[in-house]
Structure formats: structure tokens, C-alpha cells
């Protein structure tokens, strides 16, 4: 039978004992199954595998048909922002805490992996967003986010003032610690901690969640996923404002700048086992109750 995936990339957290052990075991298993295997360079340096092919994350996106990311959701997000630019499936092995994006357990990885490699899996497209910072009408910086883009001050508990526009229509002005613009994927992350709604992954929607607003009537709102969200920073703000993408990439923002947040043309293709159930994930991760009978 022809292989569904010919080249498989292994990505993981460098110098993490658990991740390194899992990657070494996966490498041995996949080589024995006659797959072409490439390991991401930063983690390859901490492994003890002979004759190992190593490439950058970008090169894995170009060369591989499937990427297996070993780590927590944070490491998955970093890899996903790059891999979303390529036609590659992404599968997660959880070596972190919650593991909303990483399906497979490192203690039981080979049986479900065997089925996935045989085509017994489901594929899911997750959209990502782009955040762009404009100053005097010129693009200054940009980056993508799988979970959320967050406007906030560089200092803790520092209130900022800004206006929000949806597709050029003025929605509201606000004084708060900032604003979280979240995808459905990110609705169970920072947004949820700030009181935002949980959005099922198949929704074409974005949630806007104020952070400690200076009014009791301010509430989260959900808008169409194709909306263009514009944040206009008041000139009276202090300097050292930021937009963070997935909590990793920081874009510097100045008073008077405009921040545009919109859906990216790229999407992330997640690979799940056939028995993957989103609501079962929520029950497990959030300690929701099971059936009464």
C-alpha cells in the first residue's frame, strides 16, 4: 500500500528530556517503517541519533507532508505560525500541561500514530490572524497568531485609551488595560481566562475581549471572522505599547498608531485521530461533568 505521508518532520522543545526521548523513539519507529524523517535543527542538537537529517522549521514546511510537534500548546503555537504557510499536516504529541492542540499522549503514541499514518484520521482547518501596525499610514511591523493578538501596555496595570472599528464602522472607544482579539482556537486560552466565550473551532468568528475596562457595561463581543478590526491608539497614551501575537511575538506600538487585525490567507491543517472529540477535550481539560446516567 502506498504511503499517505512520505516525508515526516519531527519538531520539539530543545533540551527538554521528555520531548527528546519521545522524538528519538518516534525517529526510530518511523525509520523502521521506511519513512523519510527530518528533524528540526534546534532540537536535533540535543539528540543522540546517528545519521540524522536535520532542517530548519521553514525547510520542514517545504519538504515534509506531515509534521509531528512534541511539546505543549505553547511550542505547538510557535511551530504552527510558520507551518501554516505551507501545505503540511500538523500532529501534536502532548509534553506540556493542558494540551488543547496536542492530541497524542507520549505514553501511548505508536498505536494511534500507526492508524493516522494509514489514513485513519480526520483533518481540520484552523484559520489564523494577521496583526499589522501602521504609523502615519505606513506599515511598521506585522506577524501572525493562531490563538490571539493582544493590545496592551508594556507595564502591568497601565490603562490605555483606544477606539475600535469593525470594517471601518466605529464600534466603541475604551479605557482599559487592553483588548484581546481571539480566534476560535484561542478561545480556550488567554481569552477564556479574561472571561471571553468559548468558540467551537468550526466557527468563522472572532471574539473581542476587553481587559479590565474602566466601565462595568463593557462586555466581550463576537464578530464575523472575515471582519477587519482596526484599533486606533489615542495620542494621549504613554509610550511603550505593544501588540503580542500568541504571547510570543511582540510588535511595538506608539500613541496614534493604528493596528489592523484580520484573517490570514493561510490556514493551519491539524491532523486528529478518528476518535477525536472536541467536547471530550473540553470535558477533560476543564474538568466539566460527564453524563449523569
Protein backbone atom coordinates (compact mmCIF):
# COMPACT_ATOMS: atom_id res chain seq x y z
CA UNK A 1 0.00 0.00 0.00
CA UNK A 2 1.31 3.44 -0.94
CA UNK A 3 2.37 5.69 1.92
CA UNK A 4 0.00 8.57 2.61
CA UNK A 5 2.89 10.60 4.04
CA UNK A 6 6.34 10.12 2.51
CA UNK A 7 8.41 12.65 4.48
CA UNK A 8 7.71 13.37 8.14
CA UNK A 9 9.20 16.20 10.15
CA UNK A 10 9.84 15.93 13.90
CA UNK A 11 9.72 19.14 15.90
CA UNK A 12 10.02 19.59 19.64
CA UNK A 13 11.18 21.65 22.55
CA UNK A 14 15.01 21.70 22.65
CA UNK A 15 16.81 20.41 25.74
CA UNK A 16 13.58 19.01 27.22
CA UNK A 17 14.25 15.47 28.40
CA UNK A 18 10.70 14.20 27.86
CA UNK A 19 10.41 15.75 24.40
CA UNK A 20 13.85 14.47 23.38
CA UNK A 21 13.01 10.92 24.48
CA UNK A 22 9.75 10.97 22.53
CA UNK A 23 11.37 12.37 19.39
CA UNK A 24 14.13 9.75 19.49
CA UNK A 25 11.53 6.98 19.87
CA UNK A 26 9.44 8.42 17.03
CA UNK A 27 12.51 8.71 14.80
CA UNK A 28 13.42 5.07 15.36
CA UNK A 29 9.84 3.91 14.72
CA UNK A 30 9.37 5.95 11.53
CA UNK A 31 12.73 4.93 10.06
CA UNK A 32 11.83 1.27 10.69
CA UNK A 33 8.57 1.91 8.81
CA UNK A 34 10.58 3.24 5.83
CA UNK A 35 9.58 6.88 6.10
CA UNK A 36 11.86 9.76 5.22
CA UNK A 37 12.38 11.58 8.53
CA UNK A 38 13.76 15.09 9.07
CA UNK A 39 14.32 16.66 12.49
CA UNK A 40 14.12 20.38 13.22
CA UNK A 41 17.63 21.76 13.71
CA UNK A 42 17.28 23.33 17.15
CA UNK A 43 16.07 20.10 18.74
CA UNK A 44 18.42 17.92 16.64
CA UNK A 45 21.40 19.37 18.52
CA UNK A 46 20.15 17.83 21.78
CA UNK A 47 19.54 14.33 20.35
CA UNK A 48 21.83 11.31 20.09
CA UNK A 49 20.66 9.93 16.73
CA UNK A 50 23.22 8.74 14.19
CA UNK A 51 22.91 9.84 10.54
CA UNK A 52 20.03 12.18 11.34
CA UNK A 53 18.72 14.55 8.66
CA UNK A 54 18.08 17.99 10.16
CA UNK A 55 16.46 21.06 8.65
CA UNK A 56 15.07 24.40 9.71
CA UNK A 57 11.38 24.73 10.51
CA UNK A 58 10.80 26.54 7.21
CA UNK A 59 12.57 23.77 5.28
CA UNK A 60 10.42 21.15 7.03
CA UNK A 61 7.35 23.07 5.86
CA UNK A 62 8.66 22.90 2.29
CA UNK A 63 9.88 19.27 2.35
CA UNK A 64 7.56 17.28 4.60
CA UNK A 65 3.99 16.04 4.21
CA UNK A 66 3.38 15.74 7.96
CA UNK A 67 4.92 17.48 10.95
CA UNK A 68 4.78 15.89 14.40
CA UNK A 69 5.22 18.52 17.12
CA UNK A 70 6.26 17.22 20.54
CA UNK A 71 5.62 19.68 23.35
CA UNK A 72 2.93 21.78 24.94
CA UNK A 73 0.46 24.12 23.30
CA UNK A 74 2.95 26.98 23.52
CA UNK A 75 5.52 25.17 21.44
CA UNK A 76 2.82 23.97 19.04
CA UNK A 77 1.75 27.61 18.50
CA UNK A 78 5.28 28.69 17.60
CA UNK A 79 5.63 25.90 15.05
CA UNK A 80 2.09 26.39 13.73
CA UNK A 81 2.63 30.07 12.87
CA UNK A 82 5.40 29.00 10.49
CA UNK A 83 3.90 25.75 9.18
CA UNK A 84 0.57 27.41 8.34
CA UNK A 85 2.36 28.96 5.34
CA UNK A 86 2.80 25.50 3.80
CA UNK A 87 0.63 22.60 2.65
CA UNK A 88 1.52 20.31 5.55
CA UNK A 89 -0.49 18.43 8.14
CA UNK A 90 0.41 19.05 11.80
CA UNK A 91 0.00 16.47 14.56
CA UNK A 92 0.72 17.16 18.24
CA UNK A 93 2.15 14.93 20.97
CA UNK A 94 1.49 16.48 24.39
CA UNK A 95 4.55 17.13 26.54
CA UNK A 96 3.04 20.17 28.25
CA UNK A 97 0.21 20.87 30.66
CA UNK A 98 -3.26 21.41 29.17
CA UNK A 99 -2.69 20.21 25.62
CA UNK A 100 -5.70 21.62 23.75
CA UNK A 101 -3.80 21.37 20.44
CA UNK A 102 -1.73 18.25 21.12
CA UNK A 103 -3.83 15.10 20.83
CA UNK A 104 -1.49 12.16 21.39
CA UNK A 105 -0.13 11.06 24.73
CA UNK A 106 3.62 10.31 24.85
CA UNK A 107 2.80 7.21 26.91
CA UNK A 108 0.62 5.78 24.13
CA UNK A 109 1.75 7.29 20.86
CA UNK A 110 2.50 4.43 18.47
CA UNK A 111 -0.89 2.71 18.19
CA UNK A 112 -2.82 5.89 17.29
CA UNK A 113 0.08 7.08 15.13
CA UNK A 114 0.02 3.83 13.15
CA UNK A 115 -3.66 4.40 12.34
CA UNK A 116 -3.07 8.04 11.40
CA UNK A 117 -0.23 7.10 9.05
CA UNK A 118 -2.56 4.53 7.45
CA UNK A 119 -5.11 7.26 6.75
CA UNK A 120 -7.44 6.57 9.68
CA UNK A 121 -7.58 10.19 10.77
CA UNK A 122 -9.51 13.41 10.36
CA UNK A 123 -8.18 16.70 9.07
CA UNK A 124 -9.28 20.09 10.38
CA UNK A 125 -8.51 23.58 9.05
CA UNK A 126 -7.99 26.30 11.64
CA UNK A 127 -7.78 29.90 10.46
CA UNK A 128 -5.13 32.23 11.83
CA UNK A 129 -4.99 36.03 12.04
CA UNK A 130 -2.56 38.74 11.00
CA UNK A 131 -1.77 41.78 13.13
CA UNK A 132 -0.33 44.85 11.38
CA UNK A 133 0.90 48.09 12.96
CA UNK A 134 0.62 51.28 10.86
CA UNK A 135 2.28 54.61 11.70
CA UNK A 136 1.35 57.67 9.65
CA UNK A 137 -0.20 55.35 7.08
CA UNK A 138 2.91 53.19 6.65
CA UNK A 139 3.22 49.55 7.71
CA UNK A 140 5.79 49.31 10.53
CA UNK A 141 5.52 45.66 11.59
CA UNK A 142 3.31 42.59 11.34
CA UNK A 143 3.02 38.98 12.42
CA UNK A 144 0.53 36.14 12.59
CA UNK A 145 -1.26 34.48 15.50
CA UNK A 146 -3.00 31.14 15.91
CA UNK A 147 -4.62 31.99 19.25
CA UNK A 148 -4.87 35.73 19.72
CA UNK A 149 -3.50 39.19 19.15
CA UNK A 150 -3.47 41.33 22.30
CA UNK A 151 -3.15 45.09 22.55
CA UNK A 152 -1.69 46.04 25.93
CA UNK A 153 0.68 48.41 27.70
CA UNK A 154 4.28 47.46 28.27
CA UNK A 155 3.82 47.96 32.01
CA UNK A 156 1.49 45.93 34.20
CA UNK A 157 -1.82 47.60 35.19
CA UNK A 158 -1.28 50.61 32.93
CA UNK A 159 -4.53 51.85 31.41
CA UNK A 160 -4.61 52.79 27.72
CA UNK A 161 -7.19 54.52 25.54
CA UNK A 162 -8.19 53.44 22.04
CA UNK A 163 -11.01 53.26 19.50
CA UNK A 164 -12.31 50.08 17.86
CA UNK A 165 -13.63 49.94 14.28
CA UNK A 166 -15.19 46.92 12.56
CA UNK A 167 -14.95 47.11 8.76
CA UNK A 168 -14.41 50.89 9.09
CA UNK A 169 -17.56 51.29 11.22
CA UNK A 170 -16.88 52.85 14.61
CA UNK A 171 -17.88 50.44 17.41
CA UNK A 172 -16.63 51.96 20.68
CA UNK A 173 -13.87 53.81 22.44
CA UNK A 174 -12.42 52.36 25.59
CA UNK A 175 -10.10 52.99 28.51
CA UNK A 176 -8.78 49.63 29.76
CA UNK A 177 -5.66 47.55 30.20
CA UNK A 178 -6.06 46.39 26.60
CA UNK A 179 -8.05 44.19 24.24
CA UNK A 180 -7.80 40.52 23.28
CA UNK A 181 -8.78 39.60 19.71
CA UNK A 182 -9.12 35.82 19.69
CA UNK A 183 -9.68 33.11 17.10
CA UNK A 184 -11.86 30.09 17.95
CA UNK A 185 -8.62 28.17 18.55
CA UNK A 186 -7.53 30.79 21.09
CA UNK A 187 -10.92 30.99 22.80
CA UNK A 188 -9.80 28.36 25.33
CA UNK A 189 -6.55 30.21 26.08
CA UNK A 190 -5.90 33.78 27.29
CA UNK A 191 -9.33 34.93 26.13
CA UNK A 192 -11.10 32.38 28.33
CA UNK A 193 -9.04 33.44 31.35
CA UNK A 194 -10.20 37.01 30.76
CA UNK A 195 -13.87 35.99 30.71
CA UNK A 196 -14.27 35.54 26.96
CA UNK A 197 -16.61 32.98 25.33
CA UNK A 198 -15.53 29.55 24.16
CA UNK A 199 -15.96 29.31 20.37
CA UNK A 200 -16.10 25.92 18.69
CA UNK A 201 -13.24 25.51 16.18
CA UNK A 202 -15.51 25.34 13.11
CA UNK A 203 -16.92 28.84 13.66
CA UNK A 204 -15.89 31.66 11.33
CA UNK A 205 -15.78 34.20 14.13
CA UNK A 206 -13.50 36.41 16.22
CA UNK A 207 -14.07 37.45 19.83
CA UNK A 208 -13.07 40.83 21.25
CA UNK A 209 -12.47 40.66 24.99
CA UNK A 210 -11.71 43.88 26.95
CA UNK A 211 -9.06 43.61 29.65
CA UNK A 212 -10.14 45.28 32.91
CA UNK A 213 -12.23 48.01 31.21
CA UNK A 214 -12.96 51.24 33.05
CA UNK A 215 -16.73 50.69 32.76
CA UNK A 216 -18.99 47.97 34.09
CA UNK A 217 -21.04 47.87 30.87
CA UNK A 218 -18.13 46.72 28.69
CA UNK A 219 -18.58 43.11 27.58
CA UNK A 220 -16.93 40.63 25.19
CA UNK A 221 -18.39 40.63 21.69
CA UNK A 222 -18.20 38.08 18.86
CA UNK A 223 -17.93 39.33 15.26
CA UNK A 224 -17.75 37.72 11.84
CA UNK A 225 -14.41 36.07 11.16
CA UNK A 226 -14.00 37.97 7.88
CA UNK A 227 -14.19 41.32 9.66
CA UNK A 228 -11.31 43.76 9.60
CA UNK A 229 -10.71 45.05 13.12
CA UNK A 230 -8.96 48.40 13.47
CA UNK A 231 -7.66 49.72 16.77
CA UNK A 232 -6.72 53.39 16.84
CA UNK A 233 -4.47 54.39 19.74
CA UNK A 234 -5.18 57.78 21.31
CA UNK A 235 -2.35 60.32 21.15
CA UNK A 236 -2.68 60.82 24.92
CA UNK A 237 -1.39 57.32 25.66
CA UNK A 238 2.01 56.75 27.19
CA UNK A 239 4.67 55.19 25.00
CA UNK A 240 5.74 51.54 25.25
CA UNK A 241 2.52 50.00 24.00
CA UNK A 242 2.55 46.53 22.46
CA UNK A 243 0.63 44.02 20.41
CA UNK A 244 1.56 40.44 21.32
CA UNK A 245 0.83 37.53 19.00
CA UNK A 246 0.20 34.28 20.87
CA UNK A 247 2.18 35.73 23.78
CA UNK A 248 5.44 35.17 21.88
CA UNK A 249 5.92 37.78 19.16
CA UNK A 250 5.82 41.41 20.34
CA UNK A 251 5.04 44.30 17.98
CA UNK A 252 5.87 47.78 19.27
CA UNK A 253 3.04 50.33 19.16
CA UNK A 254 3.18 54.12 19.65
CA UNK A 255 0.42 56.60 20.56
CA UNK A 256 -1.53 57.49 17.42
CA UNK A 257 -0.73 54.20 15.66
CA UNK A 258 -3.36 52.03 14.01
CA UNK A 259 -3.46 48.27 14.48
CA UNK A 260 -5.25 46.17 11.85
CA UNK A 261 -6.24 42.61 12.78
CA UNK A 262 -7.81 40.33 10.18
CA UNK A 263 -7.95 36.75 8.99
CA UNK A 264 -4.82 35.48 7.25
CA UNK A 265 -4.86 33.82 3.84
CA UNK A 266 -3.01 30.89 5.42
CA UNK A 267 -4.65 28.17 7.48
CA UNK A 268 -3.33 25.55 9.87
CA UNK A 269 -4.17 21.94 8.94
CA UNK A 270 -4.41 19.86 12.12
CA UNK A 271 -4.45 16.07 11.96
CA UNK A 272 -6.51 14.23 14.60
CA UNK A 273 -7.19 10.56 15.41
CA UNK A 274 -10.58 9.35 14.18
CA UNK A 275 -11.94 9.25 17.73
CA UNK A 276 -11.05 12.90 18.39
CA UNK A 277 -13.99 14.72 20.02
CA UNK A 278 -13.69 18.45 20.73
CA UNK A 279 -16.24 18.39 23.54
CA UNK A 280 -14.48 15.45 25.14
CA UNK A 281 -11.30 17.55 25.11
CA UNK A 282 -13.17 20.38 26.86
CA UNK A 283 -14.56 17.99 29.49
CA UNK A 284 -11.11 16.59 30.23
CA UNK A 285 -9.15 19.84 30.21
CA UNK A 286 -11.73 21.98 32.02
CA UNK A 287 -13.00 19.30 34.43
CA UNK A 288 -16.56 19.51 33.17
CA UNK A 289 -19.03 16.89 34.37
CA UNK A 290 -19.76 13.69 32.48
CA UNK A 291 -23.19 12.24 31.67
CA UNK A 292 -25.49 11.81 34.66
CA UNK A 293 -26.52 8.30 33.66
